[in-house]
Short mmCIF file of C-alpha atoms and ligand atoms in Angstrom, two decimals:
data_model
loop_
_atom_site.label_atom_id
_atom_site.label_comp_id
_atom_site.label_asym_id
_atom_site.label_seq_id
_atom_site.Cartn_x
_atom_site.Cartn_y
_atom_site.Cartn_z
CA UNK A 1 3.61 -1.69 -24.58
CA UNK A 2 1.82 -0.80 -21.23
CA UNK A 3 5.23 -0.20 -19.55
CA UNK A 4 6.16 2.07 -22.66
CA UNK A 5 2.89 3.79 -22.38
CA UNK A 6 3.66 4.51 -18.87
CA UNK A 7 7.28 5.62 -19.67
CA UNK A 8 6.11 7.72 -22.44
CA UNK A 9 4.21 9.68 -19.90
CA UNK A 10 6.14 10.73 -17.20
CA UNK A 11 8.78 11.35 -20.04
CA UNK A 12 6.11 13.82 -21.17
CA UNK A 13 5.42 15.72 -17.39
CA UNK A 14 9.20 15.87 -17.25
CA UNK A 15 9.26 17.63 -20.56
CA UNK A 16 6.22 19.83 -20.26
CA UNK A 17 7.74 21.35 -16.95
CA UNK A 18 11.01 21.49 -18.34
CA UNK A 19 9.66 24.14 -20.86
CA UNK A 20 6.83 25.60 -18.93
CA UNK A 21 9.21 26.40 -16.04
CA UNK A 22 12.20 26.60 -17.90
CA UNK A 23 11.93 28.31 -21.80
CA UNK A 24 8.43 29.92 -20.86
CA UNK A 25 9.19 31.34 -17.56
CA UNK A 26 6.05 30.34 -15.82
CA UNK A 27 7.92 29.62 -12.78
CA UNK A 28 5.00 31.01 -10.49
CA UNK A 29 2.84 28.42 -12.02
CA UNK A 30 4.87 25.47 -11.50
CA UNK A 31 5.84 26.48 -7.89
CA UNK A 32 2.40 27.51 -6.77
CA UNK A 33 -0.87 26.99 -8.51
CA UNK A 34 0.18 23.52 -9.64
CA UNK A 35 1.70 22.23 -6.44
CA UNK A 36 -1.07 23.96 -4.64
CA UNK A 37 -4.07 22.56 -6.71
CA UNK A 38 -2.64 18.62 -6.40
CA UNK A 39 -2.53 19.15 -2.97
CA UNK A 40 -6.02 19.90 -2.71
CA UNK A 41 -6.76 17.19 -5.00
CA UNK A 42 -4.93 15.20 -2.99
CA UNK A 43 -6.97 15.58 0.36
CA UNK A 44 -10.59 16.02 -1.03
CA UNK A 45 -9.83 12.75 -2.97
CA UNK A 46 -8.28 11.40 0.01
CA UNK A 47 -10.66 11.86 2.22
CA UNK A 48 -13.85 11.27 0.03
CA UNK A 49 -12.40 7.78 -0.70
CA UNK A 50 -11.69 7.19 3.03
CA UNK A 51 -15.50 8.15 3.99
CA UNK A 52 -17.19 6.15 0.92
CA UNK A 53 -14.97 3.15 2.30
CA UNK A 54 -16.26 3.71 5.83
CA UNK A 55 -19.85 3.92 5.03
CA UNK A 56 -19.94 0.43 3.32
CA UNK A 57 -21.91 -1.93 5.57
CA UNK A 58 -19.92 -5.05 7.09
CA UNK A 59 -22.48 -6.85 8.11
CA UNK A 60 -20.56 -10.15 8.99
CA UNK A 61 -17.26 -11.06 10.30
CA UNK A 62 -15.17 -11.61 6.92
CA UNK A 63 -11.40 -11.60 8.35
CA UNK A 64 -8.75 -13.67 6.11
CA UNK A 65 -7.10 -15.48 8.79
CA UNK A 66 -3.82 -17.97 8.38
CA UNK A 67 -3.11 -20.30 11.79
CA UNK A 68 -5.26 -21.81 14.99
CA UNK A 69 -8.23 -19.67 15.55
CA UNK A 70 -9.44 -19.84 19.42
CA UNK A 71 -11.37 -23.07 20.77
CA UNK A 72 -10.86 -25.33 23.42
CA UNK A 73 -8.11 -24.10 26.31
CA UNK A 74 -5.96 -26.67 25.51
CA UNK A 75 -5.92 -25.97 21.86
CA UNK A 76 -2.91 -22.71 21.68
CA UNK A 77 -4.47 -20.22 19.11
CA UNK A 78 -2.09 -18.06 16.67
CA UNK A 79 -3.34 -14.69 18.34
CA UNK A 80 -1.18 -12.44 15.66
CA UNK A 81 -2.86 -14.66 12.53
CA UNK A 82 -6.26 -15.39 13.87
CA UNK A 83 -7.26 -12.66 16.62
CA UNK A 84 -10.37 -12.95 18.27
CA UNK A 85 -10.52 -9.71 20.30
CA UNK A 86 -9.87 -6.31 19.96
CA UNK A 87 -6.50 -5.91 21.09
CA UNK A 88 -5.20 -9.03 19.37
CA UNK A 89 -6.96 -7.41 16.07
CA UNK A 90 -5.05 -4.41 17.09
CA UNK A 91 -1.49 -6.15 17.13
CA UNK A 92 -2.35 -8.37 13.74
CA UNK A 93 -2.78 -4.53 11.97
CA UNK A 94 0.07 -3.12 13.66
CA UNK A 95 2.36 -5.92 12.54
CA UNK A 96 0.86 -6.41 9.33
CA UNK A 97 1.49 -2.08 8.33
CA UNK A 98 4.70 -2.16 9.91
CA UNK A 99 6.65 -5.33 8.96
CA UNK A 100 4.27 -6.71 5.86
CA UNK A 101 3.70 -9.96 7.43
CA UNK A 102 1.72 -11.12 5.08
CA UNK A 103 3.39 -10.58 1.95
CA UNK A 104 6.32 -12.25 3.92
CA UNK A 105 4.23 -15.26 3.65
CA UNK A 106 4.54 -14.79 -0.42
CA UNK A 107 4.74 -17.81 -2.46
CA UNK A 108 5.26 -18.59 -5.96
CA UNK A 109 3.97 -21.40 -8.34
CA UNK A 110 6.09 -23.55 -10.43
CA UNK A 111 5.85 -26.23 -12.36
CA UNK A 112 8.46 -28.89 -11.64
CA UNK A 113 8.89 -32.90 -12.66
CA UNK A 114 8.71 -35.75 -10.18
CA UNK A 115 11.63 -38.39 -10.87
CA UNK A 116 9.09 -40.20 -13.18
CA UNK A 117 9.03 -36.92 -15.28
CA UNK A 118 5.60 -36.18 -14.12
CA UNK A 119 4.57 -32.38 -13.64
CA UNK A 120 4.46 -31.19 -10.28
CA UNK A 121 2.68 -28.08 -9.07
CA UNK A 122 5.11 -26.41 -6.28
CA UNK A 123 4.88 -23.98 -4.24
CA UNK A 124 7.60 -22.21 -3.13
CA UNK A 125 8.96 -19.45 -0.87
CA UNK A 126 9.61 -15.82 -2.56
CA UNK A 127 11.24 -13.44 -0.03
CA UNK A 128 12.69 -10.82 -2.81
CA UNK A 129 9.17 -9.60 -2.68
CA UNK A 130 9.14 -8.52 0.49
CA UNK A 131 12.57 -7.68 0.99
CA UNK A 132 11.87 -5.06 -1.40
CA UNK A 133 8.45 -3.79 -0.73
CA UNK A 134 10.10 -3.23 2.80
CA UNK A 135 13.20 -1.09 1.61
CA UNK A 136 11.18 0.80 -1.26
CA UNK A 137 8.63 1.85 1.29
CA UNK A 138 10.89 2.49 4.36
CA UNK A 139 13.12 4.50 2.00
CA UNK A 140 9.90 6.38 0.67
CA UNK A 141 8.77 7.31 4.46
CA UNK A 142 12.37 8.34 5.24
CA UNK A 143 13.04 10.65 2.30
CA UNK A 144 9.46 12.45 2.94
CA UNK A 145 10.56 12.83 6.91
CA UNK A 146 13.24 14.07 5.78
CA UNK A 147 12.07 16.85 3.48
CA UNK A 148 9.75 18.07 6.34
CA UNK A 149 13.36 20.25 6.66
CA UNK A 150 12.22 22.29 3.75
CA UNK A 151 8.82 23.03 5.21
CA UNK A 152 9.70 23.98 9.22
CA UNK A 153 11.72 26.82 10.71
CA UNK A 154 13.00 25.63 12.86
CA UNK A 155 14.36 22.52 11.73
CA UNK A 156 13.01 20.25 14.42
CA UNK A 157 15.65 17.97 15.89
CA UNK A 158 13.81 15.11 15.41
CA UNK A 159 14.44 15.20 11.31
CA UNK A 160 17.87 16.14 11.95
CA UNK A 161 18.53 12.75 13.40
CA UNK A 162 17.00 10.82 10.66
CA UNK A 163 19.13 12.72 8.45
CA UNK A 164 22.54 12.19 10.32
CA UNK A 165 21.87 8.34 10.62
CA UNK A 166 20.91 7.97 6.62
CA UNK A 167 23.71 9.73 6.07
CA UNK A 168 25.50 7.87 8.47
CA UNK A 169 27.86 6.10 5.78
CA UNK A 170 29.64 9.89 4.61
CA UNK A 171 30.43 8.87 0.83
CA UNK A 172 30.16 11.42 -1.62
CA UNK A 173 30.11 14.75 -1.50
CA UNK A 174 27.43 16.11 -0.71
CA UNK A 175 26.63 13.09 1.17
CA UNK A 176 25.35 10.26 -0.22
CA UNK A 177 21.58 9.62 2.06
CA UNK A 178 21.47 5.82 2.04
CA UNK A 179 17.67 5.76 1.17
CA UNK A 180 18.43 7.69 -2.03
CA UNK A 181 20.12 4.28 -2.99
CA UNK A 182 17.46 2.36 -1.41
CA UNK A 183 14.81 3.95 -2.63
CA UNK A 184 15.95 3.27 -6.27
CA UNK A 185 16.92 -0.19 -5.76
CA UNK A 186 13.59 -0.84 -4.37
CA UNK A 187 11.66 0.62 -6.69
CA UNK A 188 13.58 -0.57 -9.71
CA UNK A 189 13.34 -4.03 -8.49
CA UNK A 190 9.36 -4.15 -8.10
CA UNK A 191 9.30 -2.58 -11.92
CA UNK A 192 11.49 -5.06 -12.69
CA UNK A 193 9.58 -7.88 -11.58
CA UNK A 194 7.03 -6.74 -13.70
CA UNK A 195 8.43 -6.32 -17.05
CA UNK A 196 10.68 -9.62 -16.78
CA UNK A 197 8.37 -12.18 -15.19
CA UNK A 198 5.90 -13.10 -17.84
CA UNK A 199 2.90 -14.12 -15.72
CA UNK A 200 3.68 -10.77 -14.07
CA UNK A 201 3.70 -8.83 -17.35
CA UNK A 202 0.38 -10.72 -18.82
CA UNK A 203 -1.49 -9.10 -15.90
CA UNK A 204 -0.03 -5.91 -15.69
CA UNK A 205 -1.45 -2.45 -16.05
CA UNK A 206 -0.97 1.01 -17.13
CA UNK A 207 -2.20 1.68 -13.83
CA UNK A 208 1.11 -0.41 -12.25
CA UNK A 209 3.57 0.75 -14.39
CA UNK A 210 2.79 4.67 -14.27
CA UNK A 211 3.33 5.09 -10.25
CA UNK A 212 6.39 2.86 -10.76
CA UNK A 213 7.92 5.07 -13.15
CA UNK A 214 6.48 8.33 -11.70
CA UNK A 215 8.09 7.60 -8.34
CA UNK A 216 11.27 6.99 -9.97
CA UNK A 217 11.78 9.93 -11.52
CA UNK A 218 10.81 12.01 -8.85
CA UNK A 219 13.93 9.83 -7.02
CA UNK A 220 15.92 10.32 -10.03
CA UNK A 221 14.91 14.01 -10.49
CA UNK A 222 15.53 14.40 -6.69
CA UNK A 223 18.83 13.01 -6.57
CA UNK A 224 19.62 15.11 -10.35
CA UNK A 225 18.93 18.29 -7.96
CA UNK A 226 21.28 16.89 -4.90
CA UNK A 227 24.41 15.06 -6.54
CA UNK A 228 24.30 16.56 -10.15
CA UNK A 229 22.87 20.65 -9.76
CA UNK A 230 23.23 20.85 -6.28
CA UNK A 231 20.84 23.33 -6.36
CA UNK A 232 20.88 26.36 -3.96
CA UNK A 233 18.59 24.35 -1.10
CA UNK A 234 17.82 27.65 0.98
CA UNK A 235 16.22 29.40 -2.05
CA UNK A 236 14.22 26.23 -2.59
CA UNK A 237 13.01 26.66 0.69
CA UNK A 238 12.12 30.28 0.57
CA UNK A 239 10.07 29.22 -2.19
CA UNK A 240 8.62 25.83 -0.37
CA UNK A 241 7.84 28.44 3.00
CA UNK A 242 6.17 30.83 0.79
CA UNK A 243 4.19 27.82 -0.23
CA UNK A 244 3.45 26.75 3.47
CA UNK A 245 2.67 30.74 4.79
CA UNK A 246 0.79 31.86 1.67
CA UNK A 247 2.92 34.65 1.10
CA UNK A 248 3.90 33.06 -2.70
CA UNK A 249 7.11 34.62 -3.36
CA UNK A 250 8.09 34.86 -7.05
CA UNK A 251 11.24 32.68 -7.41
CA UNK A 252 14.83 33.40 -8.28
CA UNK A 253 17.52 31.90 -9.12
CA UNK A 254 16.08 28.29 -8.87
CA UNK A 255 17.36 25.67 -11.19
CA UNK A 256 14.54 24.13 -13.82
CA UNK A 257 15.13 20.68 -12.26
CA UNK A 258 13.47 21.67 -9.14
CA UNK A 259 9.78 22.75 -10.93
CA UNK A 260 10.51 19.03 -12.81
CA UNK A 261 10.38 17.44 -9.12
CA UNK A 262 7.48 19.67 -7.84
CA UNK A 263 5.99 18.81 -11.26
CA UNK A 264 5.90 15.55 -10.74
CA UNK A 265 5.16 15.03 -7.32
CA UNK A 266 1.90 17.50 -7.94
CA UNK A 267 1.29 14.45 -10.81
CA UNK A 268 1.74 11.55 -7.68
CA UNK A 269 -0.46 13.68 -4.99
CA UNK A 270 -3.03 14.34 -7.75
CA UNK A 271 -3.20 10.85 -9.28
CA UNK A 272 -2.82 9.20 -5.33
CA UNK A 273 -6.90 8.99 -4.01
CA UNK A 274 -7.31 7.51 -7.76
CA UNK A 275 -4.76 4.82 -7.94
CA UNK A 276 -3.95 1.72 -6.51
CA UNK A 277 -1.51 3.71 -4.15
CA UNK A 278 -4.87 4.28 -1.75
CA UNK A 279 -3.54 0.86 -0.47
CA UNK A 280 -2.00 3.34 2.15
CA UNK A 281 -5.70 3.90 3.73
CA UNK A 282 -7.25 0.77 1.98
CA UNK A 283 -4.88 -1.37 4.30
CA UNK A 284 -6.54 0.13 8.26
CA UNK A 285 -10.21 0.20 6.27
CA UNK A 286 -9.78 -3.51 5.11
CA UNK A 287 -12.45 -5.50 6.92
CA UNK A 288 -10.63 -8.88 5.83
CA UNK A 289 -7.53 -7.30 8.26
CA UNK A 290 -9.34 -5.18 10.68
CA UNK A 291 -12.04 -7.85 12.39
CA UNK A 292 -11.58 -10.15 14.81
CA UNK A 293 -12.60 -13.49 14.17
CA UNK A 294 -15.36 -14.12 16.67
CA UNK A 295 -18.03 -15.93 14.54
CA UNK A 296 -17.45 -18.95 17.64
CA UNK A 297 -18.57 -16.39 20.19
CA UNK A 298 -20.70 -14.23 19.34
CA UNK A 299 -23.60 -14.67 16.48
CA UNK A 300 -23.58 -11.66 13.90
CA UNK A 301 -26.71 -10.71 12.42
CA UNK A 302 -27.06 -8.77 9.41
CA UNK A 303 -28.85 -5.82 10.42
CA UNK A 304 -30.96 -5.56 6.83
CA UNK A 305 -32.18 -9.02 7.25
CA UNK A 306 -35.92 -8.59 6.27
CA UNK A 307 -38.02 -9.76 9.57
CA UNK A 308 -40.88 -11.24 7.21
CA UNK A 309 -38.18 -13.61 6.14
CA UNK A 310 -37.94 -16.34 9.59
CA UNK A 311 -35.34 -18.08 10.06
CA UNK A 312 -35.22 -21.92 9.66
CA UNK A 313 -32.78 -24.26 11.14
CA UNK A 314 -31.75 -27.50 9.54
CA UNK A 315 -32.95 -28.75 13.16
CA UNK A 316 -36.49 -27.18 11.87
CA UNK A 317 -35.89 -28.34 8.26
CA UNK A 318 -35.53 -31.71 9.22
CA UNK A 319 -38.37 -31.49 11.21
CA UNK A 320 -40.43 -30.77 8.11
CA UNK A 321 -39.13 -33.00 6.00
CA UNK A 322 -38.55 -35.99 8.06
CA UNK A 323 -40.66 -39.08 6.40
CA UNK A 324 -39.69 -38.04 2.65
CA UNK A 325 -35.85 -37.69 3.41
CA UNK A 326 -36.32 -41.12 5.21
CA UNK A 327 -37.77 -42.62 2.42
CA UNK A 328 -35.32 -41.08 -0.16
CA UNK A 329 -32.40 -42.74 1.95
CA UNK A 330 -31.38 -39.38 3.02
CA UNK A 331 -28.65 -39.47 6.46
CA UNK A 332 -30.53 -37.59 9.05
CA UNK A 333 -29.63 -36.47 12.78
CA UNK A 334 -32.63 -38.68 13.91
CA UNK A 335 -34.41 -40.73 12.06
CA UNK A 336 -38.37 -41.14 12.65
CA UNK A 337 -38.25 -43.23 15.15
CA UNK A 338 -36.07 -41.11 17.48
CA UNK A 339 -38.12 -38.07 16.59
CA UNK A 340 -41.31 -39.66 17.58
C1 HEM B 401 6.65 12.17 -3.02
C2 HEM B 401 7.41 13.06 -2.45
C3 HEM B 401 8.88 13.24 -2.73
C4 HEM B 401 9.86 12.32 -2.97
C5 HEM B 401 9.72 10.80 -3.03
C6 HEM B 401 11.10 13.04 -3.17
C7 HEM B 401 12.32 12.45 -3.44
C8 HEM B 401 13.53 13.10 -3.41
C9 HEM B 401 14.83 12.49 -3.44
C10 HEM B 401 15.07 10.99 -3.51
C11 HEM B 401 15.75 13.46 -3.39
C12 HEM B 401 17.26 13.27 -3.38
C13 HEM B 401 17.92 13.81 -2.10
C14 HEM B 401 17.22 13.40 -0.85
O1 HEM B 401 16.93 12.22 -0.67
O2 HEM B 401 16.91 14.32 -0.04
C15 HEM B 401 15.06 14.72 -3.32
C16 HEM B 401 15.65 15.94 -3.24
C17 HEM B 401 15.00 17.12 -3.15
N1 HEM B 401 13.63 17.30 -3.12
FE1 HEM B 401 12.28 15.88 -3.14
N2 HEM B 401 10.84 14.37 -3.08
C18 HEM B 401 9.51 14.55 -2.79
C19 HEM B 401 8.85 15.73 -2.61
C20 HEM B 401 9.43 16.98 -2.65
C21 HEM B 401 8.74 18.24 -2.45
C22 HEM B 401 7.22 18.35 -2.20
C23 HEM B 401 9.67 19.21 -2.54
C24 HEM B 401 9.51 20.67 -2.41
C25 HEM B 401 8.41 21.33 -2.57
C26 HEM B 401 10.95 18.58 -2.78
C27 HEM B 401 12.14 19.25 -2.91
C28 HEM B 401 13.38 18.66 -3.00
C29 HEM B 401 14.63 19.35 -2.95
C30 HEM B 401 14.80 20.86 -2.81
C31 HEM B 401 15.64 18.40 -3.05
C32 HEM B 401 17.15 18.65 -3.05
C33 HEM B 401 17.63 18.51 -1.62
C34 HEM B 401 19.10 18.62 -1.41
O3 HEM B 401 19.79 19.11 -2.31
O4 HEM B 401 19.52 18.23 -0.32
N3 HEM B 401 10.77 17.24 -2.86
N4 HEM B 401 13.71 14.49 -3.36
#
């Protein structure tokens, strides 16, 4: 029901700008003030969420770490899993946003039999995961590079590479961008997931299935306006520069399906700083990714600590309680004697 929910709803922005840009001509509307407005929505919220989440305290050192964490010489520590300095921290982020290390770690429960017919908990290795985080989001960056064509004159030659080497395969005309494909298959296989694996779907959201959806159809929509329309791009882009120099042009001649795709990417900037999709800021603010584990070398206070409130050691502890945990039969570091 959630995933219909979800459905029903971007069926309904596709719909609503269909006629508001379409049968009621409000074409200045759907290429300005609402594009506009998310975008503003989209940076205030951005950025408020990004401050709040910097002025939490992190008090102590509370990094998730997987591997050998440093100790004696002899001992090799896993510096990419369990950094203890800056720079090591540094490369740990830098691998973990680029290549998704950690989900490549992903692992999924089963219940098997031993030969006796006995169930088993097993764990085993689920790569599909990760194989298609990594194309959805690679194909995501890729297609947003290269729309930066629609928004600079001159076309720096920079996005004109990217767009020669997705292109690179020439099928179709016009071309067929290979991250158009990706993109989709991507996508369609981390909705899938959800709907088909019931553990998946018990635990599921509105919340998951609405970006999944929205971000199809503005891949869908996009490729509608490409391989389908094929829209006239350099009016599209009078209209996208009068968005960029504030000189709002009233459109002509623009098909409907472009105010669908503006639509609904003004629905993904606006709903972005409010979604789980702020895992694109959450990830560098995390303080389980972005400390070094140090606890060994250096003691961490918490700076709120109330300073009526002393300290006491077991060392002190046991000090205290020496001749009563001695006569409950309590194991102690030294026993009277010694301490005497
Ligand atoms: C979240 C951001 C966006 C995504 C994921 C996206 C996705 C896509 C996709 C997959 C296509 C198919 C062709 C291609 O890959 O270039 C496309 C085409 C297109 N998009 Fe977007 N889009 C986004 C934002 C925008 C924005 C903000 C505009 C303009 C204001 C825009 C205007 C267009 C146009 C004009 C085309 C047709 C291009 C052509 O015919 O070559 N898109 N979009």
């Amino acid at each position: 029901m959630k995933a219909i929910y979800s459905l029903i709803l971007v069926l309904a922005l596709v719909v609503l700008a269909t006629l508001g840009a379409g049968a009621a001509k409000m074409q200045t509307i759907f290429a300005y003030c609402v594009p506009g407005t998310a975008f503003v929505i989209f940076v205030v919220g951005f950025v408020a969420k990004v401050i709040g989440w910097a002025k939490r305290p992190v008090p102590f050192r509370i990094p998730t770490t997987g591997g050998q964490q440093q100790t004696l010489d002899w001992i090799p520590q896993n510096k990419w899993d369990n950094p203890s300095t800056g720079p090591q921290t540094a490369m740990r982020m830098f691998l973990e946003i680029v290549t998704f290390r950690s989900l490549f770690r992903n692992t999924k429960v089963l219940l098997k039999h031993d030969d006796g017919k006995n169930p088993i908990v097993a764990y085993v290795s689920a790569k599909w995961l990760w194989l298609f985080a990594i194309l959805f989001h690679y194909s995501f960056l890729i297609i947003v590079i290269r729309h930066m064509r629609l928004f600079l004159q001159p076309v720096p030659k920079f996005i004109l590479g990217v767009e020669f080497v997705d292109s690179v395969l020439q099928i179709y005309t016009p071309i067929v961008y290979q991250t158009d494909l990706l993109i989709l298959a991507g996508a369609g296989f981390l909705l899938a997931r959800r709907l088909y694996d019931a553990k998946l779907r018990y635990i599921s959201l509105v919340n998951d299935y609405f970006p999944l959806f929205l971000i199809l159809s503005i891949a869908l929509s996009g490729m509608y306006m490409r391989y389908i329309a094929k829209v006239d791009v350099m009016a599209i882009k009078d209209v996208v520069m009068g968005l960029t120099t504030f000189t709002f042009k009233v459109p002509k001649g623009v098909d409907t399906s472009f105010y669908v795709h503006v639509f609904l990417v003004s629905t993904l900037l606006a709903y972005f700083p409010f979604s789980k999709l702020m895992h694109l800021a959450g990830v560098f603010l995390s303080p389980t990714r972005n400390l070094p584990n140090d606890t060994r070398m250096h003691h961490h206070e918490n700076p709120w600590n109330d300073p009526s409130i002393k300290p006491h050691s077991y060392e002190a502890y046991e000090d205290d309680f020496r001749e009563p945990m001695f006569e409950a039969g309590l194991p102690l570091d030294k026993n009277p004697e010694e301490a005497a």
